Amino acid sequence: MKKSFYTIPLLLFAMHSCDYDSKLNLEPPTLISDVTAFETVDRVNNQINGLYGSFKGTGFWGSNYIYFSEARAGNFVSATLNPTRAALTYQMLVDASASEVDDVWVEGYQIINACNLFLDRLAINGEELLGATTYQNYVAEARFLRSITYYYLLQMYAQPYLKDSGASPGLPLRLEANTGLKDYNMPRSTVAQIYEFVLGELEFAEQNLPDSYPSAILNTTRAHRNTAIAMKTNVYLAMGDYPAVIAEADKLVPVSAPYRAPSGVSNQLESNVLNVFRAPYTSNESIFSMPFSATDVPGSSLGNSFLPDGVNATGFRAAGTGNYYLLESGIVANPGWKDTDDRRQFIFRTTTGSATGRLWCTKFDMGSPFADYIPVIRYAQVMLNLAEALAYETTGSADTRAVDLLHAVRNRSDETTTFAPTSQAELLDLIDQERNIEFLGEGIRNIDLVRRLEPIPAKRPAGSSPVAEVQPSAPNYIWPLPTSETIYNQGL
C-alpha cells in the first residue's frame, strides 16, 4: 500500500534553474524548507515551475493518465496482458486495490496539495514580493492547475454529470494543504459541486492569467488566458451545457474562417498536423502541452508503450516496448479515414515477424528517451467541442457552422473529403468519428465515451482474449476510489 500521499511534507521541489523563460524541464530537484521557499522572486519562480512539474508527473500527465484512458477506450489492444502495463484497466477488471487506480488518484491529489501549499505560502508575502500583477498571475496558474486536476479526476472516478445532473458522489474537495492524517477526513462533494468549483477557478484564471508570454515555449507550456477558456469548453461539454460551450469557444474561434483566436496567443490550427507532434512542439495549435527533454523524461512514456518493439519495429525509425497496438476493427478501420489522410502517417504496420500486419500508434515517436511533448488541449479540440455543441443546439438539421468547423479539421489533413450530413444525428456521428481520429492516443476517447454515457466498446482482437462491452450502468464503468483513500479518509 502506498502511503506517500499521506505523508507529503510541507516542502515543494525547487529547480536549480531560475529562468522564467525555461521550458519547465525539471533539473535534478533540491528540497528547501517551506519557510525559505518563498523568500525571493527566483525561489517563487521555481515553485510555480514545480507545480507544472507535478502535473506532468508519471502518474498523471507524464503519461499514465493518458495511457490508462486509452487502454480502456477500445482502440488499443494489450499485447501481453501484462499486469504492470495496465492489463486490468484494459480488461475493465480493476478494483480499489489496483495499482493504476491508486497511482492516478495519489498523483492527482499530490498535484492538488502542491497547489494548496503554494497558495497558502504565497498569500503570506507574495504580493509584496512579486508585485500585484505577477502575484495574481501566479495565483491564477496554481488555481488553474488545481481545477483541471479535479476535472480529470472526475472523468475517471465519478459518474458522468449527464447521468443525474451531477447528483452522484464526486471527489473530496480539498482546498487546504494537508499537514496530517486528520486533514484527509473529508466526505465526497457531489459531481455538480466539483464542476461548480472547477468553473469558478477557471473563471478566475481567465481574468488573471497573462494574455500571453514573451516566447513560444512559454505560450505552449504555461497557462495563459486562452488556456483557461479552452479548458472551460471541455468542462461545459462534459456537463452538457452546450450554450456555455458555444459562448466560451466563440472567444477563441471566429464565426468563419480563418479560424484564429482574436486576442492573446494567436491559437489556430497548425497547417500540417504532423508538426504538432514534432520538435519544437510550439505551434500555435498547442494551447497547452507538457514539455519533456532528454534529462527530464516521462516515466512510463506514451512512446515507449505505444511504439512497436524489437522485430515489430523493423522499418520504423524508433522502437519501444510494444505494450499496446491498435485494434484492427477500431477507428483505424473507419472507411471514411482515407489512406491519403496525413494522420495515417501516425500509424505504422509491422511487415516482418510473427506479428506481421500489426498496427501501431506512432504519434509519439521520438524513441528513447521518449521525450515528446504531450498535449493537454489543442485548438483542434476547441473547434470540435464547438462543433459538437452547435450540433446539439440545432435539432433536426445539421448546423452549417458545425459542418464548416468539421471540414476545417478534416481538410487540414485530407483535402479530398466533403461532408454533407442531412440531420443532427448524422452530424454528431461525424464529429464523434473525427474526434476519435484526430485525438487517437491522446487520452480523450475515454472521456468522450463516459461524458456521453456511452458503452465502453468491446475489444475483440484476432488471436487475443476478448474484452466484453461495459454498459454505463455497470459497476466497472468508472474507477472506484482507491483503498489508500478509503482506509485513511474516515469522512467518506
Coordinates of C-alpha atoms in Angstrom, one line a residue:
M1 CA 0.0 0.0 0.0
K2 CA 1.3 3.4 -0.9
K3 CA 1.4 5.9 1.9
S4 CA 3.4 8.7 0.2
F5 CA 0.1 10.6 -0.5
Y6 CA -0.5 10.9 3.2
T7 CA 3.0 11.9 4.3
I8 CA 3.7 14.7 1.9
P9 CA 6.0 17.1 3.8
L10 CA 5.4 20.8 3.7
L11 CA 8.1 21.2 1.1
L12 CA 8.0 22.0 -2.6
F13 CA 10.5 20.9 -5.1
A14 CA 12.7 23.8 -6.4
M15 CA 14.6 23.6 -9.6
H16 CA 18.1 24.8 -10.0
S17 CA 17.2 26.9 -13.0
C18 CA 15.5 30.2 -12.1
D19 CA 14.9 31.3 -15.7
Y20 CA 11.3 32.4 -16.1
D21 CA 11.7 31.6 -19.8
S22 CA 12.7 28.0 -19.1
K23 CA 11.0 25.0 -20.7
L24 CA 9.8 23.7 -17.4
N25 CA 12.1 20.8 -17.9
L26 CA 13.0 19.8 -14.3
E27 CA 16.6 19.8 -13.4
P28 CA 17.6 17.4 -10.5
P29 CA 15.5 18.9 -7.7
T30 CA 16.6 20.3 -4.4
L31 CA 14.4 20.3 -1.3
I32 CA 14.2 23.5 0.6
S33 CA 12.0 24.4 3.6
D34 CA 8.6 25.9 3.2
V35 CA 9.9 28.8 5.3
T36 CA 12.6 29.9 2.8
A37 CA 11.0 28.7 -0.5
F38 CA 9.1 31.9 -0.9
E39 CA 11.7 34.4 0.3
T40 CA 13.0 35.6 -3.1
V41 CA 11.5 36.1 -6.5
D42 CA 13.7 33.4 -8.0
R43 CA 12.6 30.9 -5.5
V44 CA 8.9 31.7 -6.1
N45 CA 9.5 31.3 -9.8
N46 CA 11.0 27.9 -9.0
Q47 CA 7.9 26.9 -7.0
I48 CA 5.4 27.8 -9.8
N49 CA 7.5 25.8 -12.3
G50 CA 7.4 23.0 -9.7
L51 CA 3.6 22.9 -9.9
Y52 CA 3.8 22.2 -13.6
G53 CA 6.4 19.6 -12.9
S54 CA 3.9 17.9 -10.5
F55 CA 1.1 17.9 -13.1
K56 CA 3.4 16.2 -15.7
G57 CA 4.4 13.5 -13.2
T58 CA 4.4 9.9 -14.4
G59 CA 1.1 9.1 -12.6
F60 CA -0.8 11.9 -14.2
W61 CA 0.1 13.8 -17.4
G62 CA 3.5 12.3 -17.7
S63 CA 1.7 9.5 -19.4
N64 CA -0.2 7.2 -17.1
Y65 CA -3.5 9.1 -17.1
I66 CA -3.5 9.1 -20.9
Y67 CA -2.1 5.6 -21.2
F68 CA -4.8 4.1 -18.8
S69 CA -7.5 6.1 -20.6
E70 CA -6.5 4.7 -24.0
A71 CA -6.3 1.2 -22.5
R72 CA -10.0 1.4 -21.6
A73 CA -11.4 3.1 -24.6
G74 CA -11.5 0.5 -27.4
N75 CA -8.8 1.5 -29.9
F76 CA -5.9 -0.3 -28.4
V77 CA -5.0 -3.9 -27.6
S78 CA -2.8 -5.1 -24.7
A79 CA -0.1 -7.1 -26.4
T80 CA 0.8 -9.3 -23.4
L81 CA -1.9 -8.6 -20.8
N82 CA 1.0 -7.6 -18.5
P83 CA -0.5 -6.5 -15.1
T84 CA 2.3 -3.9 -14.7
R85 CA 1.2 -2.4 -18.1
A86 CA -2.5 -1.6 -17.2
A87 CA -3.8 -5.0 -18.2
L88 CA -6.5 -4.8 -15.6
T89 CA -7.6 -1.4 -16.9
Y90 CA -7.6 -2.8 -20.5
Q91 CA -9.8 -5.7 -19.3
M92 CA -12.1 -3.4 -17.3
L93 CA -11.3 -5.5 -14.2
V94 CA -9.7 -3.0 -11.8
D95 CA -10.8 -2.9 -8.2
A96 CA -10.0 -0.5 -5.4
S97 CA -6.6 -2.1 -4.7
A98 CA -5.4 -1.9 -8.3
S99 CA -2.1 -0.1 -8.7
E100 CA -3.3 2.1 -11.6
V101 CA -6.4 3.2 -9.6
D102 CA -4.1 4.2 -6.8
D103 CA -1.4 5.8 -8.9
V104 CA -3.6 8.3 -10.7
W105 CA -5.5 9.2 -7.5
V106 CA -2.4 9.6 -5.5
E107 CA -0.6 11.7 -8.1
G108 CA -3.7 13.8 -8.7
Y109 CA -4.1 14.7 -5.1
Q110 CA -0.4 15.4 -4.8
I111 CA -0.8 18.0 -7.5
I112 CA -3.8 19.4 -5.7
N113 CA -1.9 19.5 -2.4
A114 CA 1.1 21.1 -4.0
C115 CA -1.2 23.9 -5.4
N116 CA -2.8 24.3 -2.0
L117 CA 0.6 24.6 -0.3
F118 CA 1.8 27.1 -2.9
L119 CA -1.3 29.3 -2.5
D120 CA -1.1 29.2 1.3
R121 CA 2.6 30.2 1.4
L122 CA 2.3 32.8 -1.4
A123 CA -0.5 34.6 0.4
I124 CA 1.8 35.5 3.2
N125 CA 4.1 37.9 1.4
G126 CA 3.7 37.1 -2.3
E127 CA 2.1 40.3 -3.4
E128 CA 4.6 42.4 -1.6
L129 CA 7.5 40.4 -3.1
L130 CA 6.2 40.0 -6.7
G131 CA 4.0 43.0 -7.2
A132 CA 0.2 42.8 -7.7
T133 CA 0.1 41.7 -11.3
T134 CA 2.7 38.9 -11.1
Y135 CA 1.2 37.8 -7.8
Q136 CA -2.3 37.4 -9.4
N137 CA -0.8 35.6 -12.4
Y138 CA 0.9 33.0 -10.1
V139 CA -2.2 32.6 -8.0
A140 CA -4.2 32.1 -11.2
E141 CA -1.7 29.5 -12.5
A142 CA -2.0 27.4 -9.3
R143 CA -5.8 27.6 -9.2
F144 CA -5.9 26.7 -12.9
L145 CA -3.7 23.5 -12.4
R146 CA -5.7 22.6 -9.3
S147 CA -9.0 22.9 -11.1
I148 CA -8.1 20.9 -14.2
T149 CA -6.7 18.2 -12.0
Y150 CA -10.1 17.9 -10.3
Y151 CA -11.7 17.9 -13.8
Y152 CA -9.6 15.0 -15.0
L153 CA -10.0 13.0 -11.8
L154 CA -13.8 13.3 -12.2
Q155 CA -13.6 11.7 -15.6
M156 CA -12.2 8.5 -14.1
Y157 CA -13.6 8.2 -10.6
A158 CA -17.1 9.8 -10.7
Q159 CA -20.3 9.2 -12.6
P160 CA -20.9 11.4 -15.6
Y161 CA -22.7 14.7 -15.0
L162 CA -25.4 13.8 -17.5
K163 CA -26.4 10.7 -15.5
D164 CA -28.3 12.7 -12.9
S165 CA -27.3 16.4 -13.4
G166 CA -24.3 15.9 -11.1
A167 CA -26.0 14.5 -8.1
S168 CA -23.7 11.4 -7.8
P169 CA -20.8 11.4 -5.4
G170 CA -17.8 13.2 -6.8
L171 CA -14.5 13.7 -5.0
P172 CA -13.2 15.1 -1.7
L173 CA -12.8 18.8 -2.4
R174 CA -9.6 19.6 -0.6
L175 CA -8.7 23.3 -0.7
E176 CA -6.3 23.5 2.2
A177 CA -2.8 22.0 2.5
N178 CA -2.8 18.6 4.3
T179 CA -0.5 18.5 7.3
G180 CA -1.7 15.4 9.0
L181 CA -4.0 12.4 8.7
K182 CA -6.9 14.3 10.2
D183 CA -6.9 16.6 7.1
Y184 CA -7.9 13.6 4.9
N185 CA -11.2 13.1 6.8
M186 CA -13.5 14.6 4.2
P187 CA -16.7 13.4 2.5
R188 CA -17.1 13.4 -1.2
S189 CA -18.7 16.5 -2.7
T190 CA -21.2 15.8 -5.5
V191 CA -20.2 15.8 -9.1
A192 CA -22.1 19.1 -9.6
Q193 CA -20.3 20.7 -6.7
I194 CA -16.9 19.8 -8.1
Y195 CA -17.8 21.1 -11.5
E196 CA -19.1 24.3 -10.0
F197 CA -15.8 24.7 -8.2
V198 CA -13.8 24.0 -11.3
L199 CA -15.7 26.5 -13.3
G200 CA -15.2 29.2 -10.7
E201 CA -11.5 28.5 -10.7
L202 CA -11.3 28.7 -14.4
E203 CA -13.2 32.0 -14.4
F204 CA -10.7 33.4 -12.0
A205 CA -7.9 32.1 -14.2
E206 CA -9.3 33.6 -17.3
Q207 CA -9.4 37.0 -15.6
N208 CA -6.0 36.8 -14.0
L209 CA -3.7 34.8 -16.3
P210 CA -1.5 36.7 -18.7
D211 CA -2.8 37.2 -22.2
S212 CA 0.5 35.8 -23.5
Y213 CA 4.1 35.2 -22.6
P214 CA 7.3 36.5 -24.3
S215 CA 8.2 33.2 -26.0
A216 CA 6.5 30.4 -27.9
I217 CA 7.8 27.8 -25.4
L218 CA 6.0 29.6 -22.6
N219 CA 2.9 30.1 -24.6
T220 CA 2.8 26.3 -25.1
T221 CA 3.8 25.2 -21.6
R222 CA 2.4 27.8 -19.2
A223 CA -1.3 28.6 -18.7
H224 CA -2.5 31.8 -20.3
R225 CA -5.9 33.4 -20.8
N226 CA -6.8 31.3 -23.8
T227 CA -5.8 28.1 -21.9
A228 CA -8.4 28.8 -19.3
I229 CA -11.1 29.5 -21.9
A230 CA -10.2 26.3 -23.8
M231 CA -10.5 24.2 -20.7
K232 CA -13.9 25.7 -19.9
T233 CA -15.1 24.3 -23.2
N234 CA -14.1 20.9 -22.0
V235 CA -15.9 21.3 -18.7
Y236 CA -19.1 22.7 -20.1
L237 CA -19.1 19.9 -22.8
A238 CA -18.9 17.3 -20.0
M239 CA -21.9 18.9 -18.3
G240 CA -23.9 19.1 -21.5
D241 CA -24.2 22.8 -21.2
Y242 CA -23.9 23.5 -24.9
P243 CA -24.8 27.2 -24.9
A244 CA -22.0 27.8 -22.5
V245 CA -19.6 25.8 -24.7
I246 CA -20.5 28.0 -27.6
A247 CA -20.1 31.2 -25.6
E248 CA -16.6 30.2 -24.4
A249 CA -15.4 28.8 -27.7
D250 CA -16.6 31.9 -29.5
K251 CA -13.9 33.8 -27.6
L252 CA -11.3 31.7 -29.4
V253 CA -12.9 30.6 -32.7
P254 CA -14.3 33.1 -35.2
V255 CA -17.7 32.6 -36.8
S256 CA -16.0 31.8 -40.1
A257 CA -12.5 31.1 -41.5
P258 CA -9.7 32.0 -41.0
Y259 CA -10.0 30.3 -37.6
R260 CA -7.6 32.0 -35.2
A261 CA -8.0 33.3 -31.7
P262 CA -8.7 37.0 -31.9
S263 CA -6.8 38.0 -28.8
G264 CA -4.0 36.8 -26.6
V265 CA -1.9 34.0 -28.1
S266 CA -2.8 33.5 -31.8
N267 CA -4.0 30.0 -31.3
Q268 CA -5.1 28.3 -34.5
L269 CA -4.8 25.0 -36.4
E270 CA -1.2 24.1 -37.5
S271 CA -1.2 23.8 -41.3
N272 CA 0.4 20.4 -41.0
V273 CA -0.9 18.2 -38.2
L274 CA 2.4 16.2 -38.2
N275 CA 4.2 19.3 -36.9
V276 CA 2.1 19.4 -33.7
F277 CA 3.9 16.3 -32.6
R278 CA 7.4 17.2 -33.8
A279 CA 10.1 19.4 -32.3
P280 CA 10.0 22.2 -31.3
Y281 CA 6.3 21.4 -30.3
T282 CA 5.4 25.0 -30.1
S283 CA 2.9 25.5 -32.8
N284 CA 0.0 27.8 -32.0
E285 CA -2.3 24.8 -32.1
S286 CA -0.8 23.6 -28.9
I287 CA -2.8 25.7 -26.4
F288 CA -1.3 23.8 -23.5
S289 CA 1.3 20.9 -23.6
M290 CA 3.6 19.2 -21.1
P291 CA 7.3 19.5 -22.1
F292 CA 10.0 16.9 -21.7
S293 CA 13.6 16.6 -22.6
A294 CA 16.5 14.1 -22.6
T295 CA 17.2 15.0 -18.9
D296 CA 13.5 15.2 -17.9
V297 CA 11.7 12.2 -19.4
P298 CA 8.2 10.8 -18.6
G299 CA 8.2 7.6 -16.6
S300 CA 6.1 5.0 -18.4
S301 CA 6.0 7.1 -21.5
L302 CA 3.5 7.0 -24.3
G303 CA 6.1 6.5 -27.0
N304 CA 7.7 3.6 -25.1
S305 CA 4.3 1.9 -24.6
F306 CA 2.7 2.5 -28.0
L307 CA 5.7 2.1 -30.3
P308 CA 6.5 -1.4 -31.7
D309 CA 9.2 -3.4 -30.1
G310 CA 12.0 -5.5 -31.5
V311 CA 11.4 -7.0 -34.9
N312 CA 7.9 -5.4 -34.9
A313 CA 9.7 -2.0 -35.4
T314 CA 11.7 -3.1 -38.4
G315 CA 11.4 -0.3 -41.0
F316 CA 10.4 2.3 -38.4
R317 CA 12.7 4.9 -37.0
A318 CA 12.2 4.1 -33.3
A319 CA 11.3 1.2 -31.1
G320 CA 9.5 1.0 -27.7
T321 CA 8.3 -1.9 -25.6
G322 CA 5.2 -2.6 -27.7
N323 CA 2.7 -2.8 -24.9
Y324 CA -0.3 -1.6 -26.9
Y325 CA -1.0 -1.9 -30.6
L326 CA -4.1 -0.7 -32.5
L327 CA -7.2 -2.8 -32.7
E328 CA -7.8 -3.6 -36.4
S329 CA -11.6 -3.2 -36.0
G330 CA -11.3 0.1 -34.1
I331 CA -11.2 3.6 -35.6
V332 CA -8.4 2.6 -37.9
A333 CA -11.0 0.6 -39.8
N334 CA -13.2 3.6 -40.4
P335 CA -13.8 3.7 -44.2
G336 CA -14.1 7.4 -44.2
W337 CA -10.5 7.7 -42.9
K338 CA -8.7 7.7 -46.2
D339 CA -5.2 6.3 -46.7
T340 CA -4.2 9.7 -48.1
D341 CA -5.1 11.4 -44.9
D342 CA -1.9 12.9 -43.3
R343 CA -3.0 11.4 -39.9
R344 CA -2.5 7.9 -41.4
Q345 CA 1.2 8.7 -41.1
F346 CA 0.8 8.3 -37.3
I347 CA 0.2 4.6 -37.9
F348 CA 2.9 2.0 -38.7
R349 CA 2.2 -1.5 -39.9
T350 CA 4.6 -4.3 -38.9
T351 CA 5.9 -6.1 -42.0
T352 CA 8.1 -8.9 -40.6
G353 CA 8.0 -11.5 -37.9
S354 CA 5.2 -13.3 -36.1
A355 CA 3.1 -10.1 -35.7
T356 CA 3.1 -9.1 -39.4
G357 CA 0.3 -6.8 -40.1
R358 CA 0.0 -5.4 -36.6
L359 CA -0.7 -1.7 -36.4
W360 CA 0.9 0.8 -34.0
C361 CA 0.2 4.4 -33.0
T362 CA 3.4 6.4 -33.6
K363 CA 2.1 9.9 -32.8
F364 CA 4.7 10.0 -30.0
D365 CA 7.7 8.7 -32.0
M366 CA 10.8 10.2 -30.6
G367 CA 12.1 6.9 -29.3
S368 CA 14.5 6.6 -26.4
P369 CA 14.5 8.7 -24.2
F370 CA 10.8 9.2 -25.3
A371 CA 10.8 12.9 -24.6
D372 CA 7.9 14.0 -26.9
Y373 CA 5.8 16.8 -25.5
I374 CA 2.3 15.6 -24.5
P375 CA -0.7 17.9 -25.4
V376 CA -3.2 18.7 -22.8
I377 CA -5.5 20.7 -25.1
R378 CA -5.2 21.7 -28.7
Y379 CA -7.0 24.3 -30.8
A380 CA -8.5 21.4 -32.9
Q381 CA -10.2 20.2 -29.7
V382 CA -11.8 23.6 -29.0
M383 CA -13.1 23.6 -32.7
L384 CA -14.6 20.2 -32.4
N385 CA -16.0 21.0 -28.9
L386 CA -17.7 24.0 -30.5
A387 CA -18.9 21.9 -33.5
E388 CA -20.5 19.3 -31.2
A389 CA -22.2 22.0 -29.0
L390 CA -23.6 23.7 -32.1
A391 CA -24.8 20.4 -33.5
Y392 CA -26.7 19.6 -30.2
E393 CA -28.2 23.1 -30.2
T394 CA -29.6 22.7 -33.7
T395 CA -32.3 20.0 -33.5
G396 CA -33.4 18.1 -36.6
S397 CA -30.9 19.5 -39.1
A398 CA -27.2 19.8 -39.5
D399 CA -25.8 23.1 -38.2
T400 CA -23.9 24.7 -41.1
R401 CA -21.2 26.3 -38.8
A402 CA -20.6 23.0 -37.1
V403 CA -20.1 21.4 -40.6
D404 CA -17.6 24.2 -41.5
L405 CA -15.6 23.5 -38.3
L406 CA -15.7 19.8 -39.0
H407 CA -14.4 20.4 -42.5
A408 CA -11.6 22.7 -41.2
V409 CA -10.2 19.9 -39.0
R410 CA -10.6 17.2 -41.6
N411 CA -9.4 19.1 -44.6
R412 CA -6.2 20.2 -42.8
S413 CA -5.2 16.5 -43.1
D414 CA -7.4 15.4 -46.0
E415 CA -8.4 17.9 -48.6
T416 CA -10.5 15.5 -50.6
T417 CA -13.3 14.8 -48.2
T418 CA -16.5 16.7 -48.1
F419 CA -19.2 16.1 -45.5
A420 CA -22.9 16.6 -46.3
P421 CA -24.9 15.5 -43.3
T422 CA -28.6 15.9 -43.6
S423 CA -29.6 15.5 -39.9
Q424 CA -28.4 16.3 -36.4
A425 CA -27.7 12.7 -35.7
E426 CA -25.6 12.2 -38.8
L427 CA -23.6 15.4 -38.0
L428 CA -23.0 14.3 -34.4
D429 CA -21.8 10.9 -35.6
L430 CA -19.3 12.5 -38.0
I431 CA -18.0 14.8 -35.3
D432 CA -17.5 11.8 -33.0
Q433 CA -15.6 9.9 -35.6
E434 CA -13.4 13.0 -36.3
R435 CA -12.6 13.3 -32.6
N436 CA -11.7 9.7 -32.5
I437 CA -9.4 10.0 -35.4
E438 CA -7.9 13.4 -34.6
F439 CA -7.1 12.6 -30.9
L440 CA -6.1 9.0 -31.2
G441 CA -3.6 8.1 -28.5
E442 CA -4.1 11.5 -26.6
G443 CA -6.4 10.2 -23.8
I444 CA -9.6 11.9 -25.0
R445 CA -11.6 8.9 -26.3
N446 CA -12.5 7.5 -22.8
I447 CA -13.6 11.0 -21.7
D448 CA -15.8 11.3 -24.7
L449 CA -17.5 8.0 -24.2
V450 CA -18.1 8.4 -20.5
R451 CA -19.3 12.0 -20.5
R452 CA -22.0 11.0 -23.1
L453 CA -22.9 7.8 -21.1
E454 CA -21.9 5.6 -24.0
P455 CA -20.7 2.0 -23.5
I456 CA -17.0 1.2 -23.3
P457 CA -16.6 -0.8 -26.5
A458 CA -15.8 -4.5 -26.6
K459 CA -12.3 -5.4 -27.7
R460 CA -12.1 -8.5 -29.9
P461 CA -8.6 -8.6 -31.3
A462 CA -7.7 -11.5 -33.5
G463 CA -5.7 -14.2 -31.7
S464 CA -6.1 -12.5 -28.3
S465 CA -8.6 -12.7 -25.4
P466 CA -11.8 -10.6 -26.0
V467 CA -13.0 -8.0 -23.5
A468 CA -16.7 -7.5 -23.2
E469 CA -18.5 -4.2 -23.7
V470 CA -19.2 -2.3 -20.5
Q471 CA -22.5 -0.5 -20.1
P472 CA -22.8 2.8 -18.2
S473 CA -24.9 1.0 -15.5
A474 CA -22.1 -1.5 -14.8
P475 CA -20.1 -1.0 -11.6
N476 CA -16.8 -1.1 -13.6
Y477 CA -17.9 1.7 -15.9
I478 CA -15.9 4.1 -13.7
W479 CA -13.0 3.5 -11.4
P480 CA -13.6 3.0 -7.6
L481 CA -11.9 5.2 -5.1
P482 CA -8.6 3.5 -4.2
T483 CA -8.1 1.6 -1.0
S484 CA -5.5 4.0 0.1
E485 CA -8.1 6.8 0.2
T486 CA -10.9 4.8 1.9
I487 CA -8.5 3.5 4.6
Y488 CA -7.2 6.9 5.6
N489 CA -10.3 9.1 4.9
Q490 CA -12.7 8.5 7.8
G491 CA -15.0 11.1 6.4
L492 CA -16.3 9.1 3.5

